[in-house]
Each structure stands twice: as C-alpha cells, then as structure tokens.
Tab-separated table of C-alpha atoms in Angstrom:
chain	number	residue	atom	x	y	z
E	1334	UNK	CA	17.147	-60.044	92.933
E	1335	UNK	CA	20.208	-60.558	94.948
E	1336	UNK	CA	21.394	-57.551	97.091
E	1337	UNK	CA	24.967	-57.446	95.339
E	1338	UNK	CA	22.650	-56.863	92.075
E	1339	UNK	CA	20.347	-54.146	93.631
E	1340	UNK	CA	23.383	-52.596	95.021
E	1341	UNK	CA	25.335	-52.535	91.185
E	1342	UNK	CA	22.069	-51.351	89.610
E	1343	UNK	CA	21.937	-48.657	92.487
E	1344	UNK	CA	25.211	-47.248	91.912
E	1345	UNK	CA	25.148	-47.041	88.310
E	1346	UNK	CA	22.202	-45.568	87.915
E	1347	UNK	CA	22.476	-42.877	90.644
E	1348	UNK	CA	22.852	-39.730	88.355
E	1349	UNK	CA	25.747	-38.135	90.615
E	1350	UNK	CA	27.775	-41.289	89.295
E	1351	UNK	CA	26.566	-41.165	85.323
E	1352	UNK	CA	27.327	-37.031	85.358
E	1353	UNK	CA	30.687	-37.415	87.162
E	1354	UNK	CA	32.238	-40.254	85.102
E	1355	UNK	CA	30.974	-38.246	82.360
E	1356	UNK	CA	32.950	-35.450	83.495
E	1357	UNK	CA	36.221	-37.462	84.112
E	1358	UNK	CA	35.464	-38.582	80.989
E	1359	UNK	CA	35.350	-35.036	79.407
E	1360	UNK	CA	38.675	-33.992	81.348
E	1361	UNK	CA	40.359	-37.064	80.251
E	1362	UNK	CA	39.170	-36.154	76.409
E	1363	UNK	CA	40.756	-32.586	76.795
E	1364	UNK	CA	44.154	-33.943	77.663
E	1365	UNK	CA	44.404	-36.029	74.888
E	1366	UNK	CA	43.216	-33.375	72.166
E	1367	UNK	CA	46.082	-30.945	73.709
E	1368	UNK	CA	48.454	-33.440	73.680
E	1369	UNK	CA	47.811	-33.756	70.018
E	1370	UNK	CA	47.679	-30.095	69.443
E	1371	UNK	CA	50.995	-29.411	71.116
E	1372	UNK	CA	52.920	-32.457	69.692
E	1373	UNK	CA	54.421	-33.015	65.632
E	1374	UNK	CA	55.684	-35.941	63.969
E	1375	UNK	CA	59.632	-34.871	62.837
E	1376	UNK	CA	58.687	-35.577	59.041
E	1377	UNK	CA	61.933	-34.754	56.526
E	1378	UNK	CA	60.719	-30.941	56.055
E	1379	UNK	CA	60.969	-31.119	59.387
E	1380	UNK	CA	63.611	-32.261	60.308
E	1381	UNK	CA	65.301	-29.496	57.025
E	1382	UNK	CA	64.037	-26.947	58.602
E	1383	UNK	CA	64.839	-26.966	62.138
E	1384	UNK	CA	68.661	-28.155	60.919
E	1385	UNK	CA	68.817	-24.499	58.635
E	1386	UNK	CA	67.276	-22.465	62.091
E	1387	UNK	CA	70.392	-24.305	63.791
E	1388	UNK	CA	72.775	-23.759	61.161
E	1389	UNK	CA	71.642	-19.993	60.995
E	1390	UNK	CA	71.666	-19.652	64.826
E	1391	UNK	CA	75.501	-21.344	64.410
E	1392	UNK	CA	76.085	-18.616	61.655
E	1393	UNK	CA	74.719	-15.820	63.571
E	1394	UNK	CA	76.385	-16.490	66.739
E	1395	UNK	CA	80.094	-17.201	64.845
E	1396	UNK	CA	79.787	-13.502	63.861
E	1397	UNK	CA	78.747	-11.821	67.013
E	1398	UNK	CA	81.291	-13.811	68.359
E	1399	UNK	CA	84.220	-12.683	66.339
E	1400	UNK	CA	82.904	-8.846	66.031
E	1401	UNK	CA	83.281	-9.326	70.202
E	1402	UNK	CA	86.310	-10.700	70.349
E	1403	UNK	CA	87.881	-7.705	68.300
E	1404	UNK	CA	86.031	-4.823	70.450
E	1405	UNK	CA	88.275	-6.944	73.069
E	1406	UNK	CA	91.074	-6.971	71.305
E	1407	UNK	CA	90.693	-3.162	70.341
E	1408	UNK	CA	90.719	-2.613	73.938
E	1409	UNK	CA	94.639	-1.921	75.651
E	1410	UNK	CA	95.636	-4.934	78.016
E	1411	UNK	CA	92.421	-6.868	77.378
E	1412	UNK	CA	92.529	-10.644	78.330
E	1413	UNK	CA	90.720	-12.124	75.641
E	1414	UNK	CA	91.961	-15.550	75.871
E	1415	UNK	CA	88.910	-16.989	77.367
E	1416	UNK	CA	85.991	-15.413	75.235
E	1417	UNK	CA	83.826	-17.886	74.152
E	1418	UNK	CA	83.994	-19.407	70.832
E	1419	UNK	CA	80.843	-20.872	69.288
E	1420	UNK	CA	80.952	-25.024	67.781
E	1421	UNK	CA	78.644	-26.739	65.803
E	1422	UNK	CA	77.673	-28.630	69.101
E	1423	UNK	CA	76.101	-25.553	70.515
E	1424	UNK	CA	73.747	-25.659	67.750
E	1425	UNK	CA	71.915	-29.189	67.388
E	1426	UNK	CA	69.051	-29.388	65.003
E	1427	UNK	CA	67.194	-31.132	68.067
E	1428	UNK	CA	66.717	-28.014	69.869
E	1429	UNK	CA	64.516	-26.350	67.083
E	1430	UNK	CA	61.756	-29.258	66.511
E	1431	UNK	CA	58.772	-29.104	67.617
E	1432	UNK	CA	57.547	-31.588	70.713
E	1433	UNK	CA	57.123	-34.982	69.139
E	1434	UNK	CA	55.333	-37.764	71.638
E	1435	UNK	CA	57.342	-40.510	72.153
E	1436	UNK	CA	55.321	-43.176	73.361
E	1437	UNK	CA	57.959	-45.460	75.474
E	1438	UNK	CA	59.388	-42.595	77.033
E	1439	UNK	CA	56.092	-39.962	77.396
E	1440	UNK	CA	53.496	-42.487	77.959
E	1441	UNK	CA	54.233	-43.219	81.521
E	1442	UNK	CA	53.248	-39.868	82.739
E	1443	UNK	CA	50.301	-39.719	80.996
E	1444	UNK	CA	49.270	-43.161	82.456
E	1445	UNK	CA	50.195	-41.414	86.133
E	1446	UNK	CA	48.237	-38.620	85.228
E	1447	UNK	CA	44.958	-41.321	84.280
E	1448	UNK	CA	45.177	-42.778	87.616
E	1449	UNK	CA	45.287	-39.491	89.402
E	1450	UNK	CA	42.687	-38.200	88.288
E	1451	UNK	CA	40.134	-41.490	88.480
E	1452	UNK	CA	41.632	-42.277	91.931
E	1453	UNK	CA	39.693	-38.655	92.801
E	1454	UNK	CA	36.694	-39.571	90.937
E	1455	UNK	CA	37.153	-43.259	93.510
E	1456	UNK	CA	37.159	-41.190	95.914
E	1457	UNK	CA	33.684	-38.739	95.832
E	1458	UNK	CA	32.094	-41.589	94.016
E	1459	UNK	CA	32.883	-44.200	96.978
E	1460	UNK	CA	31.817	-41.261	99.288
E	1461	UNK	CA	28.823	-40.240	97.933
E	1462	UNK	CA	27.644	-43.745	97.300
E	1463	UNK	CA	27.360	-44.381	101.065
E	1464	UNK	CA	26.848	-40.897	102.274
E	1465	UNK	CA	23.789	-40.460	99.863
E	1466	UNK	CA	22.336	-43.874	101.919
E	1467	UNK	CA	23.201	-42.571	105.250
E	1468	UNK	CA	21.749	-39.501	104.965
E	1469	UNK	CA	18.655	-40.214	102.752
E	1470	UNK	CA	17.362	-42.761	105.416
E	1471	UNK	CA	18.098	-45.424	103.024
E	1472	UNK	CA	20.846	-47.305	104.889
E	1473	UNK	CA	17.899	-48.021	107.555
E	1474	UNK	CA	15.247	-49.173	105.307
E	1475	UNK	CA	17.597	-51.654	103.580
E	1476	UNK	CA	18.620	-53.228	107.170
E	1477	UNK	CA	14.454	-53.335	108.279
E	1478	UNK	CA	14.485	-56.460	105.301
E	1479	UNK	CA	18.493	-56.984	105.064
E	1480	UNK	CA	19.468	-57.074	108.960
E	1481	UNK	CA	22.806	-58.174	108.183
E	1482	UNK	CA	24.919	-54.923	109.123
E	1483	UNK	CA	28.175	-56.185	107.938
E	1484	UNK	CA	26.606	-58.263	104.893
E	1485	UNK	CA	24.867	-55.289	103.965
E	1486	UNK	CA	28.279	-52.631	103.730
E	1487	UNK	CA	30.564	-55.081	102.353
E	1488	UNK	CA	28.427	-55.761	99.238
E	1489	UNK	CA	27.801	-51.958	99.218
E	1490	UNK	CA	31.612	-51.833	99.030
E	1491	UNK	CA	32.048	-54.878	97.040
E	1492	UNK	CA	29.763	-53.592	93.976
E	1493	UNK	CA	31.161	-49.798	94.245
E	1494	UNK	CA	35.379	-51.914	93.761
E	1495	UNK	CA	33.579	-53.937	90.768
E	1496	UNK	CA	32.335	-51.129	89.237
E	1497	UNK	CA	35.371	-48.614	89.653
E	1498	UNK	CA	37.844	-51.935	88.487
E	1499	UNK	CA	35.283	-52.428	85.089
E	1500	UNK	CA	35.648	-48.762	84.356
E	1501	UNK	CA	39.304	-48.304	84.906
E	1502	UNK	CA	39.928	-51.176	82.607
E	1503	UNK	CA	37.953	-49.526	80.148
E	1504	UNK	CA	39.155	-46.043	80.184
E	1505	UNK	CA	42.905	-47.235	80.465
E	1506	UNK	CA	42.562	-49.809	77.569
E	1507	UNK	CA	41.110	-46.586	75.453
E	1508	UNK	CA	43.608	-44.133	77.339
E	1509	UNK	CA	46.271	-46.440	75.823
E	1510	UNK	CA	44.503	-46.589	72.722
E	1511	UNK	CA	44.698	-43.032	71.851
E	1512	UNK	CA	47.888	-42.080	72.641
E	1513	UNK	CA	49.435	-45.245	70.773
E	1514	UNK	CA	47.316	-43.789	68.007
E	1515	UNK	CA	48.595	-40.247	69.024
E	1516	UNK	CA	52.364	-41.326	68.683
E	1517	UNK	CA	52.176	-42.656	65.410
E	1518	UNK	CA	50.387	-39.221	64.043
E	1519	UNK	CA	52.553	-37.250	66.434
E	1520	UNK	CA	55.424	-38.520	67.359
E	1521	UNK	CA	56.859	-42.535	67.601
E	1522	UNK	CA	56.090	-45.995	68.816
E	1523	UNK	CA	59.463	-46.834	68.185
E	1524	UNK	CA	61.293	-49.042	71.056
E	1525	UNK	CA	58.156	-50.429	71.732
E	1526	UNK	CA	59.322	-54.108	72.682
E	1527	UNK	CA	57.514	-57.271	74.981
E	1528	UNK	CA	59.140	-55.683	77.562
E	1529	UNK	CA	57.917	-52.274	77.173
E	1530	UNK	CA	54.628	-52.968	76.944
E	1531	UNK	CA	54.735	-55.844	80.065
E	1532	UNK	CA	56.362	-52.475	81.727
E	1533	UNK	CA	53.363	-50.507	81.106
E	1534	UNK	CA	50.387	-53.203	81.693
E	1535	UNK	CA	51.975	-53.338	85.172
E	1536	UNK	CA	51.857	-49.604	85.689
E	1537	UNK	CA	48.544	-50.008	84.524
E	1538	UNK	CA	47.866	-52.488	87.014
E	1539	UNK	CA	49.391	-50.182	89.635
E	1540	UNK	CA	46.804	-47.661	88.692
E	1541	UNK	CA	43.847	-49.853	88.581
E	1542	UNK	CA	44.473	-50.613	92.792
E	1543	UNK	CA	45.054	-47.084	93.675
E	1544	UNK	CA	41.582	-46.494	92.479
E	1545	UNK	CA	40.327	-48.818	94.289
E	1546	UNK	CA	42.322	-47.903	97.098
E	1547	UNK	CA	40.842	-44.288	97.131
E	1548	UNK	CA	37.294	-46.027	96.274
E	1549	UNK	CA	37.851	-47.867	99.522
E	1550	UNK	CA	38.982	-45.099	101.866
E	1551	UNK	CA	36.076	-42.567	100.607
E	1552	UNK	CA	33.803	-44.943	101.044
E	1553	UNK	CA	34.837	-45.820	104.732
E	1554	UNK	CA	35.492	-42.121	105.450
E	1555	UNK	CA	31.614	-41.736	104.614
E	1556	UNK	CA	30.475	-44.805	106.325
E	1557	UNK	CA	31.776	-43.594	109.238
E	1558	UNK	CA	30.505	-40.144	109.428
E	1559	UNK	CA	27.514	-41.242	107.591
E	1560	UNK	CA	27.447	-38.525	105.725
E	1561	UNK	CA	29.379	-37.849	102.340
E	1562	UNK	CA	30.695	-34.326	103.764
E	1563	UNK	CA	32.910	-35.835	106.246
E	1564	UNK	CA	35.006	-37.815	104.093
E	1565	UNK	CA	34.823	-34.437	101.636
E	1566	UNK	CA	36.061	-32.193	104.938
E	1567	UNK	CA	39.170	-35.297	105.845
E	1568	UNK	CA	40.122	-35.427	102.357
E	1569	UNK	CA	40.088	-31.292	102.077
E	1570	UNK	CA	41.271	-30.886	105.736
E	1571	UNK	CA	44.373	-33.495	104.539
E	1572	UNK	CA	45.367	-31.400	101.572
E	1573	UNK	CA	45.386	-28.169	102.635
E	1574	UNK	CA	46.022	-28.762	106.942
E	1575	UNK	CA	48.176	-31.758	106.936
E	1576	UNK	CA	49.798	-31.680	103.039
E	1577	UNK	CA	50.537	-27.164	102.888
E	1578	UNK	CA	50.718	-26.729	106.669
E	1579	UNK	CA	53.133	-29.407	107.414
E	1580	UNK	CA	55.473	-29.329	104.231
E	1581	UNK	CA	55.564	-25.968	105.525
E	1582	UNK	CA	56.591	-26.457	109.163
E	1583	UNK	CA	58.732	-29.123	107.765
E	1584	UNK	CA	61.126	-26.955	105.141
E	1585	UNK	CA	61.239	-24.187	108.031
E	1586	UNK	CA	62.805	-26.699	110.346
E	1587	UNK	CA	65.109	-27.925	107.658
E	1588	UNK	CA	63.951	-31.443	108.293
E	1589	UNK	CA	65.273	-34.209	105.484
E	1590	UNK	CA	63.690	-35.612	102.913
E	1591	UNK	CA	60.538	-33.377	103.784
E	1592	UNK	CA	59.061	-34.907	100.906
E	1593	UNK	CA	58.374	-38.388	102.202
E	1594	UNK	CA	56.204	-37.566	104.354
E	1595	UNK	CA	53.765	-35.701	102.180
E	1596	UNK	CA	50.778	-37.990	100.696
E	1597	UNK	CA	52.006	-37.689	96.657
E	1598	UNK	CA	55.413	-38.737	96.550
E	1599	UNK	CA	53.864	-41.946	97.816
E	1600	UNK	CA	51.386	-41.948	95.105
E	1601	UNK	CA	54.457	-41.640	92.776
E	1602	UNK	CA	56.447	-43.995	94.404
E	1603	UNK	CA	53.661	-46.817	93.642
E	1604	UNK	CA	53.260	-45.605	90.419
E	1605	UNK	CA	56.912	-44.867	89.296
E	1606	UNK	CA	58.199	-47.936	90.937
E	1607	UNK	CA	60.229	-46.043	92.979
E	1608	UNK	CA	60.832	-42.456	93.693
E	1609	UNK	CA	64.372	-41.448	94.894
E	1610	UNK	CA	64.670	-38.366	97.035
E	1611	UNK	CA	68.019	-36.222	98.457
E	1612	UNK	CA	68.846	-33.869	100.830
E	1613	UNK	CA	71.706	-31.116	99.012
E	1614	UNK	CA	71.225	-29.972	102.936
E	1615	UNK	CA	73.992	-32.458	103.349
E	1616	UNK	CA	77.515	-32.995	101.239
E	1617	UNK	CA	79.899	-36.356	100.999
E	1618	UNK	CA	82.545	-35.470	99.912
E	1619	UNK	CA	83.534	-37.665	97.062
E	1620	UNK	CA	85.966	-38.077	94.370
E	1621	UNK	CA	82.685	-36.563	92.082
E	1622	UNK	CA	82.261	-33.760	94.492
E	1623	UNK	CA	79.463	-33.471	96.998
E	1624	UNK	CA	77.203	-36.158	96.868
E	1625	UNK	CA	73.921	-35.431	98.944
E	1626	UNK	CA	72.127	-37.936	101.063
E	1627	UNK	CA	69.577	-40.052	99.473
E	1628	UNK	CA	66.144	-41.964	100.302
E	1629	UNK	CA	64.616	-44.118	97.983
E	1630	UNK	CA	60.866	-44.978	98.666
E	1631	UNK	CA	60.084	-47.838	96.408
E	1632	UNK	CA	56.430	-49.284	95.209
E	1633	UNK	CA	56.289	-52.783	98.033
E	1634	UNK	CA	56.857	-49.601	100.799
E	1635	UNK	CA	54.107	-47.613	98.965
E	1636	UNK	CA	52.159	-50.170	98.758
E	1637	UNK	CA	52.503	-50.980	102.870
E	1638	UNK	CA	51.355	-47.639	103.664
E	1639	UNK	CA	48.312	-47.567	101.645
E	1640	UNK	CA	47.413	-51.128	102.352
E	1641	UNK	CA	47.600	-49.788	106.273
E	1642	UNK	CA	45.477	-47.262	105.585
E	1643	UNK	CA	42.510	-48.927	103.744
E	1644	UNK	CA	42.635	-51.823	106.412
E	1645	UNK	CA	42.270	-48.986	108.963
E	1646	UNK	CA	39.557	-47.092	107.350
E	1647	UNK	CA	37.202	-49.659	105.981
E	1648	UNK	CA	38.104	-51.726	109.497
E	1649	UNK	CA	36.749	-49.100	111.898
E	1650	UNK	CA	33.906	-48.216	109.580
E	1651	UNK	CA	32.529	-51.974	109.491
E	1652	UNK	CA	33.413	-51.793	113.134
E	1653	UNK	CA	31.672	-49.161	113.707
E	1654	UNK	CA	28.616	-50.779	111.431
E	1655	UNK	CA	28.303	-53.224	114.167
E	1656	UNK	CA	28.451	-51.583	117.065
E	1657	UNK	CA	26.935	-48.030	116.819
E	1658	UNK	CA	23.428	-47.445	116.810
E	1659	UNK	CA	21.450	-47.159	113.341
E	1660	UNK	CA	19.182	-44.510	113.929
C-alpha cells in the first residue's frame, strides 16, 4: 500500500473526521430547512392579498391624514401647507409579501455562507489530522519505516487537500441542488442565464480554495506546534486578540477603512469579487454632496494575502520538519 493511500484511508476513517463532517453536514441541513420555512412562492392569492393589505393601509392612512390636516386647520394661524399627503406610491403591494428566494440574487450569500462554514471545518480537521499524529507518537513510528521527513508531511497534507476538495465538490453540487430546488417551491429561478450560472460556478470555485486554504494553514499551525491545541489557541487567540482587540483600538483612533485590516472582509473580498469600503470620516464635496473616501479590496488582492499566508505557514512547518528534532 502506498503511503498517500494509508494516509487517505487514515483520515477518513479517523472518527473525529466522520462525526464532524457529519455535523457540518447537520448545520448545513438546518439552514436549508429554515430557509424554506421562512421563504413563499408569490402565487396569485398572493400576490391579491398583499395588494388589498396595501390598498387598505393606502385607505387607512388617506383618512388619518385628512382628519389631521383639519385638527390643523381648526387650529388659529396654523401652517398646514406642508402636512403630508399620502399617494398610492407609499403603499406598494411589494411591501406586504412574504420573503420569496430568488435564486440569482439570494443564492450568492448562501454559497458565502457554505464556504464559511467548511473553511472552519478545513481548519480543525487539517489540525487535528496532524496534531492527533504528533501527539499520539504516531508521527515517529511512521518515520522509523518512512524516513522521508518532508515526503512523509506533504502526502499527509496532500491526502487531507484531496479529501477536503472531493467533499466540497460534493456538498456544494448538493448545496446548489437544494436551493435551485428551494427557489422553484419558494421563490424563482428566473434570470437564470449562461452567465449567471458561469457567475456562480466561479464563486463556487472561490469557495472550494478557501477551504483548502484554511485546510492548509490548520494543518501547518499543528505541524508546527505538534499538537492540535496550538493551531486551536492561534486561530482563537486571532479572533478574539487580534480581530475584537484591534478593530477596537482601531475605531478609537479613528483610523480609515478600519475594516481592511480585519481577517473577514478579506474573506468577502475573495468571495464577493470585491468588497468596497468608505470612510463618511471624510467629505468631497461634490455636485451630489459629500462623497466619502473609498477603498476597494478586490478578489487577485485577496487572493495575494492568503496565498502569503499559506506559503508562510506550511513553509516554516516543513521547515521546521527538517530541521527540528523528532522526539
């Protein structure tokens, strides 16, 4: 049996892996059901009844409206000239129908939302995969018949990207499944051109590599302490130390575009395409008013950062593989 094998067959059977995916799995299951739930399709009785709310809210508000405007005019040297007068267009039909899901327009977010939350899952998984073998003693026996250090971690990390890529191609192909399925119960697939849906397999593409990219990095973060904790204690010590304490420091020192230099605008940035940020602290003055100042992170300078950090991270760790002793 070839090592890249033994290795596959070692992660997927491990039963941290099996009960976690199963978990995402469950998670990923109770968005979906609530997004049905909480969404209608605008049938015709529909459609009837919220136009008769709107006409009835139109109705309502024409007679408080007038019965105001003569308790003004009752009143000696009232201005009444700018009261305000209800119109049809204050009253669309729109506003009273329940949430339908539009598919071109909704599905986006949901597709962010996927990649989120399986880029965590990456992220313990790649972690724990390593840090189980570190601290178990296995990582030792397998280099007393395998002792090619490097050979050894890169097809550890090799068969943990295979596995996370063949599961995120799953779950997104049945993520987009069920909400296609989902708009035409609930809402609409209407729009849904060759361009739409080239729009979405790329975002879906996007979401597929920052899996793998938070595969990578919890694995190397493990590999490095050789223990799965430490990567746990950066990723924890990131969120709430580096993410809360310095967006913190940051909006009491009034610095600009605080925002880009917080972890998850990135992550929407690479997902979104691009992610365009302004500071109201400043105003150009413009023939349309005050304009603030503007920063637009796109998805190539997303994409820099993150490739930066992975090269870092799995660098030093099989650096680190080489040089440091086993034991």
């Amino acid at each position: 049996m070839s090592l890249y094998t033994a290795e596959t067959r070692r992660l997927t059977k491990r039963r941290f892996t099996r009960f976690f995916v199963l978990g995402v799995a469950v998670v990923l299951a109770a968005i979906a059901v609530g997004m049905f739930l909480s969404h209608h399709k605008n049938t015709p009785d529909v459609v009837a009844a919220a136009q008769a709310r709107a006409d009835q809210e139109y109705q309502q508000a024409v007679v408080q409206a007038d019965a105001e405007r003569k308790a003004c005019q009752a009143q000696p040297g009232a201005d009444c000239t700018n009261m305000w007068t209800p119109t049809r267009e204050d009253f669309q039909a729109d506003w009273y129908m329940p949430a339908t899901f539009d598919f071109r327009k909704q599905f986006g977010e949901m597709e962010t939302a996927l990649a989120a939350i399986l880029a965590m899952a990456a992220f313990v998984i790649g972690a724990s995969y390593v840090g189980a073998e570190w601290n178990s003693g296995g990582m030792m026996n397998l280099l007393l018949w395998r002792p090619q250090r490097l050979k050894v971690l890169s097809t550890k990390l090799g068969a943990l990207l295979v596995v996370l890529a063949g599961v995120t191609v799953v779950l997104s192909a049945v993520w987009t499944g069920i909400f296609a399925m989902i708009a035409n119960l609930r809402g609409s697939m209407g729009n849904m051109t060759s361009g739409a849906w080239q729009s979405i397999l790329l975002m879906e593409l996007r979401g597929l590599v920052l899996v793998l990219i938070a595969g990578a990095v919890g694995f190397g973060l493990a590999s490095l302490g050789r223990h799965t904790a430490v990567a746990m204690g950066v990723a924890i010590g990131v969120i709430v130390l580096f993410q809360f304490g310095l967006g913190t420091v940051l909006q009491l020192a009034q610095v600009k575009f605080l925002e880009a230099y917080l972890i998850p605008i990135w992550g929407m940035a690479w997902m979104n395409k691009e992610v365009k940020l302004e500071d109201y602290n400043a105003c150009n003055v413009s023939p349309d008013g005050c304009v603030p100042d503007t920063l637009t992170i796109t998805w190539p300078m997303a994409g820099g950062v993150f490739a930066a950090v992975v090269v870092l991270v799995v660098g030093v760790a099989m650096w680190t593989m080489r040089n440091r002793d086993i034991t």
